[in-house]
Amino acid sequence: MQNPAQPSSTEENEISLGVGMGPLKFGASMDEVRALMGEPEEIEESEDDDEFEHQAWNYLEEGYSLYFDREDDYRLSCIETDHPGIRLYGEAIHGKSPQEIQDLMKRHGHEQSEVEKMDTGEMRISYEKEMIDLYFDEDELQFVNFGVFINDELEVQWPA
């Protein structure tokens, strides 16, 4: 029987566009994230020449990287994950083909995507308005990077 204190992995790895993933919500402070996730295995500081000063907290075992931007007072603004249990709109998406992902997004009203093929053979599908990038290798979804919504005036739209 599952421990009731543990969130079910289904909910834990559900991506909510513009909101977060499972219990992790965009806008959370570092302390709030630490309370939920524990200490990260590593913390990366942005390079001096980076456009955005940020910290990335890497939870290697769980397959998450959490990004905190300095200009957002180091609140959680972006999540990158290759967790095999990741879900979007209730569907497991890890390993899906680009076509399956585009069909899923289309079914939920997201038509505008940009597709980029890398020289190395990987492929990225980006939905700019939805703030999500999906990365594929050999036509299988490998990892996802998604963040808080930003409006046309480039203002961060923290979830309520």
mmCIF file with all atom_site columns, C-alpha atoms in Angstrom:
data_model
loop_
_atom_site.group_PDB
_atom_site.id
_atom_site.type_symbol
_atom_site.label_atom_id
_atom_site.label_alt_id
_atom_site.label_comp_id
_atom_site.label_asym_id
_atom_site.label_entity_id
_atom_site.label_seq_id
_atom_site.pdbx_PDB_ins_code
_atom_site.Cartn_x
_atom_site.Cartn_y
_atom_site.Cartn_z
_atom_site.occupancy
_atom_site.B_iso_or_equiv
_atom_site.pdbx_formal_charge
_atom_site.auth_seq_id
_atom_site.auth_comp_id
_atom_site.auth_asym_id
_atom_site.auth_atom_id
_atom_site.pdbx_PDB_model_num
ATOM 1   C CA . MET A 1 1   ? 0.000  0.000  0.000   1.00 0.00 ? 1   MET A CA 1
ATOM 2   C CA . GLN A 1 2   ? 1.226  3.504  -0.795  1.00 0.00 ? 2   GLN A CA 1
ATOM 3   C CA . ASN A 1 3   ? 2.274  5.749  2.060   1.00 0.00 ? 3   ASN A CA 1
ATOM 4   C CA . PRO A 1 4   ? -0.449 8.451  2.234   1.00 0.00 ? 4   PRO A CA 1
ATOM 5   C CA . ALA A 1 5   ? 2.158  11.088 3.160   1.00 0.00 ? 5   ALA A CA 1
ATOM 6   C CA . GLN A 1 6   ? 3.842  10.558 -0.205  1.00 0.00 ? 6   GLN A CA 1
ATOM 7   C CA . PRO A 1 7   ? 2.159  12.364 -3.096  1.00 0.00 ? 7   PRO A CA 1
ATOM 8   C CA . SER A 1 8   ? 1.310  9.933  -5.855  1.00 0.00 ? 8   SER A CA 1
ATOM 9   C CA . SER A 1 9   ? 3.910  10.063 -8.596  1.00 0.00 ? 9   SER A CA 1
ATOM 10  C CA . THR A 1 10  ? 1.150  10.840 -11.089 1.00 0.00 ? 10  THR A CA 1
ATOM 11  C CA . GLU A 1 11  ? 0.381  14.186 -9.459  1.00 0.00 ? 11  GLU A CA 1
ATOM 12  C CA . GLU A 1 12  ? 3.971  14.846 -8.475  1.00 0.00 ? 12  GLU A CA 1
ATOM 13  C CA . ASN A 1 13  ? 5.122  14.841 -12.096 1.00 0.00 ? 13  ASN A CA 1
ATOM 14  C CA . GLU A 1 14  ? 2.121  16.569 -13.686 1.00 0.00 ? 14  GLU A CA 1
ATOM 15  C CA . ILE A 1 15  ? 3.196  19.693 -15.557 1.00 0.00 ? 15  ILE A CA 1
ATOM 16  C CA . SER A 1 16  ? 0.768  22.607 -15.208 1.00 0.00 ? 16  SER A CA 1
ATOM 17  C CA . LEU A 1 17  ? 1.724  25.106 -17.887 1.00 0.00 ? 17  LEU A CA 1
ATOM 18  C CA . GLY A 1 18  ? 2.561  28.493 -16.353 1.00 0.00 ? 18  GLY A CA 1
ATOM 19  C CA . VAL A 1 19  ? 1.946  27.135 -12.847 1.00 0.00 ? 19  VAL A CA 1
ATOM 20  C CA . GLY A 1 20  ? 4.593  24.521 -12.053 1.00 0.00 ? 20  GLY A CA 1
ATOM 21  C CA . MET A 1 21  ? 4.815  20.773 -11.579 1.00 0.00 ? 21  MET A CA 1
ATOM 22  C CA . GLY A 1 22  ? 2.951  18.842 -8.925  1.00 0.00 ? 22  GLY A CA 1
ATOM 23  C CA . PRO A 1 23  ? 3.449  20.599 -5.589  1.00 0.00 ? 23  PRO A CA 1
ATOM 24  C CA . LEU A 1 24  ? 6.197  22.859 -7.029  1.00 0.00 ? 24  LEU A CA 1
ATOM 25  C CA . LYS A 1 25  ? 4.660  26.207 -7.960  1.00 0.00 ? 25  LYS A CA 1
ATOM 26  C CA . PHE A 1 26  ? 6.330  29.019 -9.853  1.00 0.00 ? 26  PHE A CA 1
ATOM 27  C CA . GLY A 1 27  ? 6.952  31.947 -7.542  1.00 0.00 ? 27  GLY A CA 1
ATOM 28  C CA . ALA A 1 28  ? 7.907  29.719 -4.598  1.00 0.00 ? 28  ALA A CA 1
ATOM 29  C CA . SER A 1 29  ? 10.812 30.987 -2.515  1.00 0.00 ? 29  SER A CA 1
ATOM 30  C CA . MET A 1 30  ? 13.999 28.962 -2.111  1.00 0.00 ? 30  MET A CA 1
ATOM 31  C CA . ASP A 1 31  ? 12.931 28.138 1.447   1.00 0.00 ? 31  ASP A CA 1
ATOM 32  C CA . GLU A 1 32  ? 9.550  26.853 0.260   1.00 0.00 ? 32  GLU A CA 1
ATOM 33  C CA . VAL A 1 33  ? 11.228 24.688 -2.372  1.00 0.00 ? 33  VAL A CA 1
ATOM 34  C CA . ARG A 1 34  ? 13.736 23.374 0.159   1.00 0.00 ? 34  ARG A CA 1
ATOM 35  C CA . ALA A 1 35  ? 10.850 22.449 2.495   1.00 0.00 ? 35  ALA A CA 1
ATOM 36  C CA . LEU A 1 36  ? 9.175  20.492 -0.322  1.00 0.00 ? 36  LEU A CA 1
ATOM 37  C CA . MET A 1 37  ? 12.195 18.926 -2.009  1.00 0.00 ? 37  MET A CA 1
ATOM 38  C CA . GLY A 1 38  ? 14.967 18.902 0.570   1.00 0.00 ? 38  GLY A CA 1
ATOM 39  C CA . GLU A 1 39  ? 18.506 20.043 -0.216  1.00 0.00 ? 39  GLU A CA 1
ATOM 40  C CA . PRO A 1 40  ? 19.553 19.874 -3.871  1.00 0.00 ? 40  PRO A CA 1
ATOM 41  C CA . GLU A 1 41  ? 22.496 17.615 -4.714  1.00 0.00 ? 41  GLU A CA 1
ATOM 42  C CA . GLU A 1 42  ? 24.159 20.552 -6.411  1.00 0.00 ? 42  GLU A CA 1
ATOM 43  C CA . ILE A 1 43  ? 23.615 24.272 -6.863  1.00 0.00 ? 43  ILE A CA 1
ATOM 44  C CA . GLU A 1 44  ? 24.931 25.982 -9.981  1.00 0.00 ? 44  GLU A CA 1
ATOM 45  C CA . GLU A 1 45  ? 25.457 29.723 -10.153 1.00 0.00 ? 45  GLU A CA 1
ATOM 46  C CA . SER A 1 46  ? 25.063 31.462 -13.487 1.00 0.00 ? 46  SER A CA 1
ATOM 47  C CA . GLU A 1 47  ? 28.193 32.613 -15.291 1.00 0.00 ? 47  GLU A CA 1
ATOM 48  C CA . ASP A 1 48  ? 29.137 36.281 -15.013 1.00 0.00 ? 48  ASP A CA 1
ATOM 49  C CA . ASP A 1 49  ? 28.387 36.877 -18.687 1.00 0.00 ? 49  ASP A CA 1
ATOM 50  C CA . ASP A 1 50  ? 24.949 35.262 -18.494 1.00 0.00 ? 50  ASP A CA 1
ATOM 51  C CA . GLU A 1 51  ? 22.117 37.553 -19.495 1.00 0.00 ? 51  GLU A CA 1
ATOM 52  C CA . PHE A 1 52  ? 20.108 36.455 -16.442 1.00 0.00 ? 52  PHE A CA 1
ATOM 53  C CA . GLU A 1 53  ? 21.697 35.935 -13.071 1.00 0.00 ? 53  GLU A CA 1
ATOM 54  C CA . HIS A 1 54  ? 20.235 32.763 -11.624 1.00 0.00 ? 54  HIS A CA 1
ATOM 55  C CA . GLN A 1 55  ? 20.793 29.704 -9.517  1.00 0.00 ? 55  GLN A CA 1
ATOM 56  C CA . ALA A 1 56  ? 19.970 26.216 -10.702 1.00 0.00 ? 56  ALA A CA 1
ATOM 57  C CA . TRP A 1 57  ? 19.198 23.645 -8.047  1.00 0.00 ? 57  TRP A CA 1
ATOM 58  C CA . ASN A 1 58  ? 19.830 20.154 -9.368  1.00 0.00 ? 58  ASN A CA 1
ATOM 59  C CA . TYR A 1 59  ? 18.025 17.184 -7.892  1.00 0.00 ? 59  TYR A CA 1
ATOM 60  C CA . LEU A 1 60  ? 19.913 14.560 -9.861  1.00 0.00 ? 60  LEU A CA 1
ATOM 61  C CA . GLU A 1 61  ? 18.178 11.479 -8.451  1.00 0.00 ? 61  GLU A CA 1
ATOM 62  C CA . GLU A 1 62  ? 14.715 12.879 -9.215  1.00 0.00 ? 62  GLU A CA 1
ATOM 63  C CA . GLY A 1 63  ? 15.816 14.281 -12.579 1.00 0.00 ? 63  GLY A CA 1
ATOM 64  C CA . TYR A 1 64  ? 14.839 17.907 -11.857 1.00 0.00 ? 64  TYR A CA 1
ATOM 65  C CA . SER A 1 65  ? 16.653 21.208 -12.255 1.00 0.00 ? 65  SER A CA 1
ATOM 66  C CA . LEU A 1 66  ? 14.922 24.178 -10.676 1.00 0.00 ? 66  LEU A CA 1
ATOM 67  C CA . TYR A 1 67  ? 15.808 27.725 -11.714 1.00 0.00 ? 67  TYR A CA 1
ATOM 68  C CA . PHE A 1 68  ? 15.641 30.834 -9.564  1.00 0.00 ? 68  PHE A CA 1
ATOM 69  C CA . ASP A 1 69  ? 16.293 34.205 -11.280 1.00 0.00 ? 69  ASP A CA 1
ATOM 70  C CA . ARG A 1 70  ? 17.874 37.040 -9.349  1.00 0.00 ? 70  ARG A CA 1
ATOM 71  C CA . GLU A 1 71  ? 15.629 39.655 -10.948 1.00 0.00 ? 71  GLU A CA 1
ATOM 72  C CA . ASP A 1 72  ? 12.614 37.710 -9.685  1.00 0.00 ? 72  ASP A CA 1
ATOM 73  C CA . ASP A 1 73  ? 13.983 37.812 -6.112  1.00 0.00 ? 73  ASP A CA 1
ATOM 74  C CA . TYR A 1 74  ? 15.181 34.237 -6.557  1.00 0.00 ? 74  TYR A CA 1
ATOM 75  C CA . ARG A 1 75  ? 11.685 32.807 -6.846  1.00 0.00 ? 75  ARG A CA 1
ATOM 76  C CA . LEU A 1 76  ? 11.170 29.564 -8.751  1.00 0.00 ? 76  LEU A CA 1
ATOM 77  C CA . SER A 1 77  ? 10.669 30.550 -12.389 1.00 0.00 ? 77  SER A CA 1
ATOM 78  C CA . CYS A 1 78  ? 11.648 27.531 -14.491 1.00 0.00 ? 78  CYS A CA 1
ATOM 79  C CA . ILE A 1 79  ? 11.794 23.741 -14.207 1.00 0.00 ? 79  ILE A CA 1
ATOM 80  C CA . GLU A 1 80  ? 13.728 21.330 -16.378 1.00 0.00 ? 80  GLU A CA 1
ATOM 81  C CA . THR A 1 81  ? 13.079 17.607 -16.038 1.00 0.00 ? 81  THR A CA 1
ATOM 82  C CA . ASP A 1 82  ? 13.856 14.303 -17.684 1.00 0.00 ? 82  ASP A CA 1
ATOM 83  C CA . HIS A 1 83  ? 11.872 12.351 -15.078 1.00 0.00 ? 83  HIS A CA 1
ATOM 84  C CA . PRO A 1 84  ? 10.390 9.272  -16.782 1.00 0.00 ? 84  PRO A CA 1
ATOM 85  C CA . GLY A 1 85  ? 7.043  9.911  -15.058 1.00 0.00 ? 85  GLY A CA 1
ATOM 86  C CA . ILE A 1 86  ? 6.457  13.413 -16.458 1.00 0.00 ? 86  ILE A CA 1
ATOM 87  C CA . ARG A 1 87  ? 2.887  14.064 -17.496 1.00 0.00 ? 87  ARG A CA 1
ATOM 88  C CA . LEU A 1 88  ? 1.134  16.819 -19.396 1.00 0.00 ? 88  LEU A CA 1
ATOM 89  C CA . TYR A 1 89  ? -2.658 17.104 -19.483 1.00 0.00 ? 89  TYR A CA 1
ATOM 90  C CA . GLY A 1 90  ? -2.791 13.800 -17.602 1.00 0.00 ? 90  GLY A CA 1
ATOM 91  C CA . GLU A 1 91  ? -0.767 11.892 -20.217 1.00 0.00 ? 91  GLU A CA 1
ATOM 92  C CA . ALA A 1 92  ? 2.679  10.382 -19.700 1.00 0.00 ? 92  ALA A CA 1
ATOM 93  C CA . ILE A 1 93  ? 4.872  12.122 -22.274 1.00 0.00 ? 93  ILE A CA 1
ATOM 94  C CA . HIS A 1 94  ? 8.427  10.821 -21.743 1.00 0.00 ? 94  HIS A CA 1
ATOM 95  C CA . GLY A 1 95  ? 9.544  8.911  -24.849 1.00 0.00 ? 95  GLY A CA 1
ATOM 96  C CA . LYS A 1 96  ? 6.664  10.175 -27.018 1.00 0.00 ? 96  LYS A CA 1
ATOM 97  C CA . SER A 1 97  ? 7.309  11.239 -30.617 1.00 0.00 ? 97  SER A CA 1
ATOM 98  C CA . PRO A 1 98  ? 7.261  14.880 -31.759 1.00 0.00 ? 98  PRO A CA 1
ATOM 99  C CA . GLN A 1 99  ? 4.022  14.175 -33.626 1.00 0.00 ? 99  GLN A CA 1
ATOM 100 C CA . GLU A 1 100 ? 2.342  12.719 -30.522 1.00 0.00 ? 100 GLU A CA 1
ATOM 101 C CA . ILE A 1 101 ? 3.371  15.770 -28.483 1.00 0.00 ? 101 ILE A CA 1
ATOM 102 C CA . GLN A 1 102 ? 2.147  18.215 -31.144 1.00 0.00 ? 102 GLN A CA 1
ATOM 103 C CA . ASP A 1 103 ? -1.154 16.325 -31.346 1.00 0.00 ? 103 ASP A CA 1
ATOM 104 C CA . LEU A 1 104 ? -1.523 16.482 -27.547 1.00 0.00 ? 104 LEU A CA 1
ATOM 105 C CA . MET A 1 105 ? -0.804 20.213 -27.517 1.00 0.00 ? 105 MET A CA 1
ATOM 106 C CA . LYS A 1 106 ? -3.200 20.795 -30.425 1.00 0.00 ? 106 LYS A CA 1
ATOM 107 C CA . ARG A 1 107 ? -5.988 18.930 -28.596 1.00 0.00 ? 107 ARG A CA 1
ATOM 108 C CA . HIS A 1 108 ? -5.553 21.464 -25.800 1.00 0.00 ? 108 HIS A CA 1
ATOM 109 C CA . GLY A 1 109 ? -5.619 24.500 -28.087 1.00 0.00 ? 109 GLY A CA 1
ATOM 110 C CA . HIS A 1 110 ? -1.872 25.107 -28.494 1.00 0.00 ? 110 HIS A CA 1
ATOM 111 C CA . GLU A 1 111 ? -1.250 25.453 -32.230 1.00 0.00 ? 111 GLU A CA 1
ATOM 112 C CA . GLN A 1 112 ? 1.784  27.728 -32.405 1.00 0.00 ? 112 GLN A CA 1
ATOM 113 C CA . SER A 1 113 ? 4.973  25.717 -32.204 1.00 0.00 ? 113 SER A CA 1
ATOM 114 C CA . GLU A 1 114 ? 8.454  26.263 -33.487 1.00 0.00 ? 114 GLU A CA 1
ATOM 115 C CA . VAL A 1 115 ? 10.549 23.249 -34.473 1.00 0.00 ? 115 VAL A CA 1
ATOM 116 C CA . GLU A 1 116 ? 14.320 23.347 -34.533 1.00 0.00 ? 116 GLU A CA 1
ATOM 117 C CA . LYS A 1 117 ? 16.609 20.514 -35.577 1.00 0.00 ? 117 LYS A CA 1
ATOM 118 C CA . MET A 1 118 ? 20.097 20.582 -34.090 1.00 0.00 ? 118 MET A CA 1
ATOM 119 C CA . ASP A 1 119 ? 23.190 19.527 -36.006 1.00 0.00 ? 119 ASP A CA 1
ATOM 120 C CA . THR A 1 120 ? 23.634 16.713 -33.511 1.00 0.00 ? 120 THR A CA 1
ATOM 121 C CA . GLY A 1 121 ? 20.315 15.176 -34.565 1.00 0.00 ? 121 GLY A CA 1
ATOM 122 C CA . GLU A 1 122 ? 18.309 16.312 -31.580 1.00 0.00 ? 122 GLU A CA 1
ATOM 123 C CA . MET A 1 123 ? 15.162 18.295 -32.083 1.00 0.00 ? 123 MET A CA 1
ATOM 124 C CA . ARG A 1 124 ? 13.392 20.940 -30.048 1.00 0.00 ? 124 ARG A CA 1
ATOM 125 C CA . ILE A 1 125 ? 9.739  21.901 -30.197 1.00 0.00 ? 125 ILE A CA 1
ATOM 126 C CA . SER A 1 126 ? 8.965  25.215 -28.522 1.00 0.00 ? 126 SER A CA 1
ATOM 127 C CA . TYR A 1 127 ? 5.647  26.734 -27.600 1.00 0.00 ? 127 TYR A CA 1
ATOM 128 C CA . GLU A 1 128 ? 6.618  30.312 -26.852 1.00 0.00 ? 128 GLU A CA 1
ATOM 129 C CA . LYS A 1 129 ? 3.294  31.522 -25.464 1.00 0.00 ? 129 LYS A CA 1
ATOM 130 C CA . GLU A 1 130 ? 3.037  28.432 -23.232 1.00 0.00 ? 130 GLU A CA 1
ATOM 131 C CA . MET A 1 131 ? 6.693  28.818 -22.147 1.00 0.00 ? 131 MET A CA 1
ATOM 132 C CA . ILE A 1 132 ? 7.606  25.184 -22.792 1.00 0.00 ? 132 ILE A CA 1
ATOM 133 C CA . ASP A 1 133 ? 10.448 23.601 -24.774 1.00 0.00 ? 133 ASP A CA 1
ATOM 134 C CA . LEU A 1 134 ? 10.393 19.873 -25.486 1.00 0.00 ? 134 LEU A CA 1
ATOM 135 C CA . TYR A 1 135 ? 13.628 18.124 -26.474 1.00 0.00 ? 135 TYR A CA 1
ATOM 136 C CA . PHE A 1 136 ? 13.743 14.947 -28.549 1.00 0.00 ? 136 PHE A CA 1
ATOM 137 C CA . ASP A 1 137 ? 16.474 12.519 -29.477 1.00 0.00 ? 137 ASP A CA 1
ATOM 138 C CA . GLU A 1 138 ? 15.806 9.854  -32.108 1.00 0.00 ? 138 GLU A CA 1
ATOM 139 C CA . ASP A 1 139 ? 12.162 10.954 -32.161 1.00 0.00 ? 139 ASP A CA 1
ATOM 140 C CA . GLU A 1 140 ? 11.619 10.316 -28.457 1.00 0.00 ? 140 GLU A CA 1
ATOM 141 C CA . LEU A 1 141 ? 10.946 13.017 -25.886 1.00 0.00 ? 141 LEU A CA 1
ATOM 142 C CA . GLN A 1 142 ? 13.958 13.181 -23.556 1.00 0.00 ? 142 GLN A CA 1
ATOM 143 C CA . PHE A 1 143 ? 13.395 16.238 -21.404 1.00 0.00 ? 143 PHE A CA 1
ATOM 144 C CA . VAL A 1 144 ? 11.204 19.279 -20.948 1.00 0.00 ? 144 VAL A CA 1
ATOM 145 C CA . ASN A 1 145 ? 11.987 22.829 -19.890 1.00 0.00 ? 145 ASN A CA 1
ATOM 146 C CA . PHE A 1 146 ? 9.051  25.013 -18.873 1.00 0.00 ? 146 PHE A CA 1
ATOM 147 C CA . GLY A 1 147 ? 8.582  28.248 -17.017 1.00 0.00 ? 147 GLY A CA 1
ATOM 148 C CA . VAL A 1 148 ? 6.286  30.871 -15.620 1.00 0.00 ? 148 VAL A CA 1
ATOM 149 C CA . PHE A 1 149 ? 4.188  32.769 -18.180 1.00 0.00 ? 149 PHE A CA 1
ATOM 150 C CA . ILE A 1 150 ? 5.338  36.178 -19.390 1.00 0.00 ? 150 ILE A CA 1
ATOM 151 C CA . ASN A 1 151 ? 2.869  38.614 -20.936 1.00 0.00 ? 151 ASN A CA 1
ATOM 152 C CA . ASP A 1 152 ? 3.345  40.781 -24.047 1.00 0.00 ? 152 ASP A CA 1
ATOM 153 C CA . GLU A 1 153 ? 4.841  43.561 -21.894 1.00 0.00 ? 153 GLU A CA 1
ATOM 154 C CA . LEU A 1 154 ? 7.448  41.008 -20.708 1.00 0.00 ? 154 LEU A CA 1
ATOM 155 C CA . GLU A 1 155 ? 6.021  41.004 -17.183 1.00 0.00 ? 155 GLU A CA 1
ATOM 156 C CA . VAL A 1 156 ? 6.177  37.762 -15.230 1.00 0.00 ? 156 VAL A CA 1
ATOM 157 C CA . GLN A 1 157 ? 2.689  36.332 -14.576 1.00 0.00 ? 157 GLN A CA 1
ATOM 158 C CA . TRP A 1 158 ? 3.078  34.504 -11.264 1.00 0.00 ? 158 TRP A CA 1
ATOM 159 C CA . PRO A 1 159 ? 0.340  31.934 -10.662 1.00 0.00 ? 159 PRO A CA 1
ATOM 160 C CA . ALA A 1 160 ? -2.211 32.966 -8.042  1.00 0.00 ? 160 ALA A CA 1
#
